[in-house]
Coordinates of C-alpha atoms and ligand atoms in Angstrom, one line a residue:
X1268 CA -56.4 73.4 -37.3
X1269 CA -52.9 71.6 -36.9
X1270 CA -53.3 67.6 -37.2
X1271 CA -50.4 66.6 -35.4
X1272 CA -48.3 68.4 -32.5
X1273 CA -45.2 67.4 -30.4
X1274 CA -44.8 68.6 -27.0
X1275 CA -42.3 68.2 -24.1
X1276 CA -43.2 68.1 -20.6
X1277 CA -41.0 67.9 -17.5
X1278 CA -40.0 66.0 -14.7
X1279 CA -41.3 66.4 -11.5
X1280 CA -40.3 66.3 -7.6
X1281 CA -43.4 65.1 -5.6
X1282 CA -43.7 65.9 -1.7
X1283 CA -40.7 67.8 -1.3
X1284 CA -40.1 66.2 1.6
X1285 CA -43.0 67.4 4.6
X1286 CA -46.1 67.7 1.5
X1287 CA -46.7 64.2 1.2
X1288 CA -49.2 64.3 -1.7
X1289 CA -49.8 68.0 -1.4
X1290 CA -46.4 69.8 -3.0
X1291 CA -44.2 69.3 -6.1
X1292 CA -42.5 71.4 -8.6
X1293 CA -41.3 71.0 -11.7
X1294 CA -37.9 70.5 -13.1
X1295 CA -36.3 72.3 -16.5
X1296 CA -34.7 68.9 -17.7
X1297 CA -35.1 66.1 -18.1
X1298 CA -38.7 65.7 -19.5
X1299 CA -40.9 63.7 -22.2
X1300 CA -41.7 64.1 -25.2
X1301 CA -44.6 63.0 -27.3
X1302 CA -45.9 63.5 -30.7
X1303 CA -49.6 63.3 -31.1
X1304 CA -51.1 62.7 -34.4
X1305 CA -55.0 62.9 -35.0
X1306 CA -56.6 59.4 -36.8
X1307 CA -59.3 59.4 -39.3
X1308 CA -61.1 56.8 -36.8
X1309 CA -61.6 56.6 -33.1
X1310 CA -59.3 54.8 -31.0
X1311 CA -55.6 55.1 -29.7
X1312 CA -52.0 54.3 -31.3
X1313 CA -49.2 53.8 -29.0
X1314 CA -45.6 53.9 -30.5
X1315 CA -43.0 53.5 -28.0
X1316 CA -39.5 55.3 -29.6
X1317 CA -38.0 54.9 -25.9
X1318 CA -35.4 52.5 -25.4
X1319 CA -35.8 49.8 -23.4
X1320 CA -38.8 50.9 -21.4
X1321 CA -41.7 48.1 -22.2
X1322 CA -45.3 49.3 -22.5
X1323 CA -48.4 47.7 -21.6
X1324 CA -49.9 45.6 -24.3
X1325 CA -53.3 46.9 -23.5
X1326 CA -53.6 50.5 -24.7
X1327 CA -56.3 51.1 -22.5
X1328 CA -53.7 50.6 -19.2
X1329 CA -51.4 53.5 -20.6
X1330 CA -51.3 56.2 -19.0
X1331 CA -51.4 58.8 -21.6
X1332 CA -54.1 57.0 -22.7
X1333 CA -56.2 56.9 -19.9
X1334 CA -55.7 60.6 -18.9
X1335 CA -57.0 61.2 -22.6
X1336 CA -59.9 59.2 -22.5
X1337 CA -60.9 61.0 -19.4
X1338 CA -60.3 64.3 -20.9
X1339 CA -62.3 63.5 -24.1
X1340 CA -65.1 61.8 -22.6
X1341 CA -65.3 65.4 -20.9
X1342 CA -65.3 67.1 -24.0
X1343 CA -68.0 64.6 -25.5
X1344 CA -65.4 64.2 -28.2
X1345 CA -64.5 60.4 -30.0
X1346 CA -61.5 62.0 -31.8
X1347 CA -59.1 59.2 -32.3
X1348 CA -55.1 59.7 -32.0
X1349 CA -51.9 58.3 -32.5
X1350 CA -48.9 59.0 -29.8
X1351 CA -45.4 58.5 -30.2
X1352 CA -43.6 58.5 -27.0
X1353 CA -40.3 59.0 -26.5
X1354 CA -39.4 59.3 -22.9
X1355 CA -36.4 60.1 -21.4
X1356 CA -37.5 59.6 -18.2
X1357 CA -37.1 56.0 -16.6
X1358 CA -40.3 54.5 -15.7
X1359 CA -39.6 53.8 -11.4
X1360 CA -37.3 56.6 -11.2
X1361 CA -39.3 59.1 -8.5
X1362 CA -39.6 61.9 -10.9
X1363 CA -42.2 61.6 -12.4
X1364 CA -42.7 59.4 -15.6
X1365 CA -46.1 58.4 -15.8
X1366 CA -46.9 62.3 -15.1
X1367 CA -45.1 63.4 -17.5
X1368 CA -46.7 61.2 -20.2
X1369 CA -49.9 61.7 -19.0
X1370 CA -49.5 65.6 -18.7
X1371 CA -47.7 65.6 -22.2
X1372 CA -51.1 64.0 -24.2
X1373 CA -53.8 65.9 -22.0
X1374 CA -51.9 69.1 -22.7
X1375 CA -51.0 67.9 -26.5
X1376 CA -54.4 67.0 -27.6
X1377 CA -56.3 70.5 -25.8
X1378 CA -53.5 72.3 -27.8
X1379 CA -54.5 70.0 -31.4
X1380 CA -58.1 70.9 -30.5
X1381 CA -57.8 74.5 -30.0
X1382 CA -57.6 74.7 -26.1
X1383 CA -61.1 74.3 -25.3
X1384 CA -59.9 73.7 -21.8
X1385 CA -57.7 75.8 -19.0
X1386 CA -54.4 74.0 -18.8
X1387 CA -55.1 74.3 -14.8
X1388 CA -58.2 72.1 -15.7
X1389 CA -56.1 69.4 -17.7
X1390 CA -54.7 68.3 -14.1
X1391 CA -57.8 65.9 -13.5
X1392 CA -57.9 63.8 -16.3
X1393 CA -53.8 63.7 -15.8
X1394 CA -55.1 62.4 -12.7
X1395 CA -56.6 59.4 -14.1
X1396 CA -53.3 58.4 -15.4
X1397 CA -51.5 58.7 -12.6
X1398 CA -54.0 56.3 -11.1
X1399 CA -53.5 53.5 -13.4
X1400 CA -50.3 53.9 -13.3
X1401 CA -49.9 53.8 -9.4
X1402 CA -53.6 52.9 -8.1
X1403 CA -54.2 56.5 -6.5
X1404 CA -55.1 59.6 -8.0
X1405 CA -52.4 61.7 -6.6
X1406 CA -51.8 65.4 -8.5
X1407 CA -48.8 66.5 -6.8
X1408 CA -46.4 64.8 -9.7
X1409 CA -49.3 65.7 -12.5
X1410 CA -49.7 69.4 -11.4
X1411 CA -46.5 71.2 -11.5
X1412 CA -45.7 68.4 -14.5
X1413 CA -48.8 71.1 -16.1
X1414 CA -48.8 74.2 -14.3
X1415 CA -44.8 74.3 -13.9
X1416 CA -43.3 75.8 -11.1
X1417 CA -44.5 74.6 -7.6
X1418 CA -47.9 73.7 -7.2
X1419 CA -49.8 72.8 -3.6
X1420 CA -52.9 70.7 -3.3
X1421 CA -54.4 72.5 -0.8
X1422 CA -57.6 69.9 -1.0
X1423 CA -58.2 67.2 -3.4
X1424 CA -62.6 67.3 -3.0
X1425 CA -62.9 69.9 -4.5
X1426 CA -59.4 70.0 -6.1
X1427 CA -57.8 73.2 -5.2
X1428 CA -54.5 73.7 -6.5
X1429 CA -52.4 76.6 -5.8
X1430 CA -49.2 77.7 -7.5
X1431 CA -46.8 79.0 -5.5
X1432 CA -44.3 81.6 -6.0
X1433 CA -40.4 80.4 -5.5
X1434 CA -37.2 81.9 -6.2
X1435 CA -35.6 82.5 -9.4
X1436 CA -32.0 81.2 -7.9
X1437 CA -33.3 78.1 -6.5
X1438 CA -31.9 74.7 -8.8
X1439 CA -32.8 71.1 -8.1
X1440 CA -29.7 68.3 -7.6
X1441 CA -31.5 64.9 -8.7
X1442 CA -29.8 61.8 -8.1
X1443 CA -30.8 58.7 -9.5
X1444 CA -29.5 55.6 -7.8
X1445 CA -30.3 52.8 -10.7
X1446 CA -32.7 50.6 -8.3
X1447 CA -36.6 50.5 -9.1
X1448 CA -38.7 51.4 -6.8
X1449 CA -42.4 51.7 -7.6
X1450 CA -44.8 54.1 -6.2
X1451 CA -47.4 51.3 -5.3
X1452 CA -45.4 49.5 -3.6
X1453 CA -43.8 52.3 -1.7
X1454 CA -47.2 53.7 0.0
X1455 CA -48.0 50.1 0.5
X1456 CA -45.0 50.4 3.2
X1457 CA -46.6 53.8 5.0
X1458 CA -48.0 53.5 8.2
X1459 CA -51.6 54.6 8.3
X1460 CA -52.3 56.4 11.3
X1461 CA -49.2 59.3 12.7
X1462 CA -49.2 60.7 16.0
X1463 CA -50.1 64.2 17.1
X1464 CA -46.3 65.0 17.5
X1465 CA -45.3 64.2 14.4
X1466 CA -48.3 66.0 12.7
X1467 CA -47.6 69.5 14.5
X1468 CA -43.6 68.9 13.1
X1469 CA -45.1 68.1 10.0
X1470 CA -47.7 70.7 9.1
X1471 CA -45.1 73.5 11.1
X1472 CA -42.9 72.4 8.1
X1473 CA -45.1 72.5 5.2
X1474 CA -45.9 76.0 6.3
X1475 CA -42.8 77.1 6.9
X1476 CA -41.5 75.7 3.4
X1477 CA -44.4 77.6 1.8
X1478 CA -43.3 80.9 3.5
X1479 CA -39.8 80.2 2.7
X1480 CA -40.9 79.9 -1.0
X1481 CA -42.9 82.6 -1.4
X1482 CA -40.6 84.8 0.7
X1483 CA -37.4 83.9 -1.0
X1484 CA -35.8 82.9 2.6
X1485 CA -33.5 80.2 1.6
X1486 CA -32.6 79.3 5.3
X1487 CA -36.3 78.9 6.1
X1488 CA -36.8 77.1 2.4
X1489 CA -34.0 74.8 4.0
X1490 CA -34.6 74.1 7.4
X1491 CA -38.6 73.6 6.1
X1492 CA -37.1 70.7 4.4
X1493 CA -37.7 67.9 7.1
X1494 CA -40.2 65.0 7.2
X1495 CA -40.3 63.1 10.0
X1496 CA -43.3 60.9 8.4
X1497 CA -42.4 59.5 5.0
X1498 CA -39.2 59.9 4.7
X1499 CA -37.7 57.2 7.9
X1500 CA -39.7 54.7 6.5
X1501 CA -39.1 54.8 2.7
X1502 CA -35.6 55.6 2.9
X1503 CA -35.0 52.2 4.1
X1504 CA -35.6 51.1 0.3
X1505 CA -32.3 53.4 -0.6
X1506 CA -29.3 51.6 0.2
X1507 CA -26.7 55.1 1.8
X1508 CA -29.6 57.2 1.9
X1509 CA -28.4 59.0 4.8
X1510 CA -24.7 59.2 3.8
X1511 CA -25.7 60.5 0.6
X1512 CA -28.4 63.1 2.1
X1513 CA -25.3 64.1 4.3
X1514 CA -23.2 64.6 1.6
X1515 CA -25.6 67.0 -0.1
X1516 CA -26.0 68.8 3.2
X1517 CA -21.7 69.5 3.3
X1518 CA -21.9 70.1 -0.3
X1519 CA -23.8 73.3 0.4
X1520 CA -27.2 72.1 -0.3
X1521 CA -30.5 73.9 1.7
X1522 CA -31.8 70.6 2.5
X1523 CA -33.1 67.6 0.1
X1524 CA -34.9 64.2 0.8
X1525 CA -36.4 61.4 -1.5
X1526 CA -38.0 62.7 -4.5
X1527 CA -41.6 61.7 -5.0
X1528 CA -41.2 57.8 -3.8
X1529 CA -38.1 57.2 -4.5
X1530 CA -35.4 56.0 -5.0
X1531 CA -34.1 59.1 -7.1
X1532 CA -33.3 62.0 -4.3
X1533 CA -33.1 65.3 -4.7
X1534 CA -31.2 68.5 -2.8
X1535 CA -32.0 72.2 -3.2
X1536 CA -29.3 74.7 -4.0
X1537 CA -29.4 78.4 -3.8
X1538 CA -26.9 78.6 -7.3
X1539 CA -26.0 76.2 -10.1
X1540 CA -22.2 76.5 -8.7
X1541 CA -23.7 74.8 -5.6
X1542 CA -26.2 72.5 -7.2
X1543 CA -23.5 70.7 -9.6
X1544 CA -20.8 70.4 -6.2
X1545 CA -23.9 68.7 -4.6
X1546 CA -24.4 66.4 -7.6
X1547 CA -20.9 65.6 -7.2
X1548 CA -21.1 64.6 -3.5
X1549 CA -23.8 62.5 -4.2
X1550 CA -22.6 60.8 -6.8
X1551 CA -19.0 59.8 -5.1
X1552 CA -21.0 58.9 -1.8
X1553 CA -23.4 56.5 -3.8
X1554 CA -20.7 55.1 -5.6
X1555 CA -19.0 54.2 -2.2
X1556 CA -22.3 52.1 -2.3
X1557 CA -21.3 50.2 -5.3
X1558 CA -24.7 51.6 -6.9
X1559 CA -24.5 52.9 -10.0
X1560 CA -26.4 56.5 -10.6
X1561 CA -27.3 59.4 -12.9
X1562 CA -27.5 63.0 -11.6
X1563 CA -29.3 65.9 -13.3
X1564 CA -29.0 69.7 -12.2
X1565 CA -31.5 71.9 -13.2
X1566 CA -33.7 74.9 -12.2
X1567 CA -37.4 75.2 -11.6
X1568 CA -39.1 74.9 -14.6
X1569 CA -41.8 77.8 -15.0
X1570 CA -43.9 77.2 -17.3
X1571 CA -44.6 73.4 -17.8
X1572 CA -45.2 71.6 -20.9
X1573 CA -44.1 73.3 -24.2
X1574 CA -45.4 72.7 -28.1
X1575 CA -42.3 71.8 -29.7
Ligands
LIG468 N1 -47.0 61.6 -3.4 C1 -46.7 60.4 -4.2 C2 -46.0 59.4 -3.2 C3 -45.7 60.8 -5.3 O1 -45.1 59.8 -2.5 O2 -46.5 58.3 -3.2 C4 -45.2 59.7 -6.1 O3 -44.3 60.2 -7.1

């Protein structure tokens, strides 16, 4: 059996605008990647190879860490490793960098022992991560990060997660305004209770996106793309929000909104040709902004982490 492995595993879009907890999909690029090494001893190494991303003294609060604690704990395995990180995913970002490391190890370390696990069974110890890391065990940034593609929570007790066909000319504009915004703090800010209205606009829309998906209707895909919930109140933390979400929109974009808390964005294309244009129009319309930003266009990434 191999003794050490390195894997990559992707970014991810959480809620995609109406599926607040429930829906995210994964993206090609960018992504993590870690090296996992096994130790003659129990316990966990952390090396941090990432630039100027700072790591919590206590091993134990790590992410990857905790997700693999969970996972070996359910194994009844004391197996002790060393992971190297080296992330290219900015912690705060909205896509997904704590599920990424977390998937990355869980997947890395089932792979070093010889997949005694389903990777669709990884997700809940990937889980655990994500709670320390944002103090609520949310899967839709962990799922697709594991499963790839998109991935619907259709109940978290049991968890049931469903992966959902999409179209194979579908890319994802991400734009990344450089302003930190953490998840914590952005569900802190969500009311708590919605009214009946806005739940039969929501749930309308989460259905129709999944139709649209699984259909391959791009003009339902993109009119699907509306949430009256989240969105109004978080995109308050992103200075142009709506003259950048605009922009996409004239750029040719299906639709778009915040991506997973914010405050990166991201739009939905039907072609590359369209997805770099709206890359451009966000980044000129945030500039007017005087923020400074990174943009990434990619398609859906299928099939989630990869050995390296
Ligand atoms: N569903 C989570 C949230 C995703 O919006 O808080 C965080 O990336």
């Amino acid at each position: 059996m191999k003794e050490s492995i390195r894997v990559f595993s992707p970014a991810t879009v959480a809620n995609v605008a109406c599926g607040f907890d429930v829906l995210g999909f994964a993206l090609e690029s960018p992504g993590d990647e870690i090296e996992v090494r096994k130790k003659d001893e129990p316990g966990f190494t952390v090396i941090n190879k990432t630039k100027d991303t700072v790591f919590p003294a206590d091993v134990n609060k790590n992410t990857a860490v905790v997700s693999l604690q969970a996972y070996l704990q359910h194994i009844g395995s004391d197996q002790g490793f060393e992971i190297t990180f080296h992330s290219k995913i900015k912690p705060g970002s909205g896509i997904g960098s704590s599920s990424a490391s977390a998937a990355a190890s869980v997947f890395a370390v089932n792979e070093l022992l010889g997949n005694p696990l389903k990777q669709i069974d990884l997700v809940q110890f990937a889980m655990q991560g994500e709670k320390a890391a944002a103090g609520v065990a949310h899967a839709d940034n962990v799922a697709p990060a594991i499963l790839g593609g998109f991935v619907l929570v259709r109940s978290y007790a049991p968890l049931d997660l469903i992966e959902i066909p999409f179209p194979d000319d579908l890319y994802c504009t991400i734009i990344h305004p450089q302003i930190e915004v953490k998840t914590e703090d952005a569900r802190k800010i969500l009311r708590k209770g919605i009214t009946l209205k806005d739940a039969v606009t929501q749930w309308g829309n989460i259905a129709g996106l999944i139709a649209g998906l699984m259909k391959g209707d791009h003009a339902l895909i993109g009119r699907s793309l509306t949430d009256v919930i989240i969105e109004p109140i978080r995109s308050m933390l992103i200075p142009g929000y709506d003259a950048v979400k605009e922009a996409a929109m004239q750029a040719g974009a299906l639709g778009g909104s915040i991506s997973g808390s914010g405050p990166s964005m991201f739009a939905l294309s039907s072609s590359e040709e369209t997805a770099i244009k709206v890359a451009k129009a966000m980044k000129e319309t945030f500039s007017k902004y005087e923020i400074e930003n990174h943009s990434y266009v990619s398609k859906i990434n299928k099939q989630g982490p990869k050995v390296l």
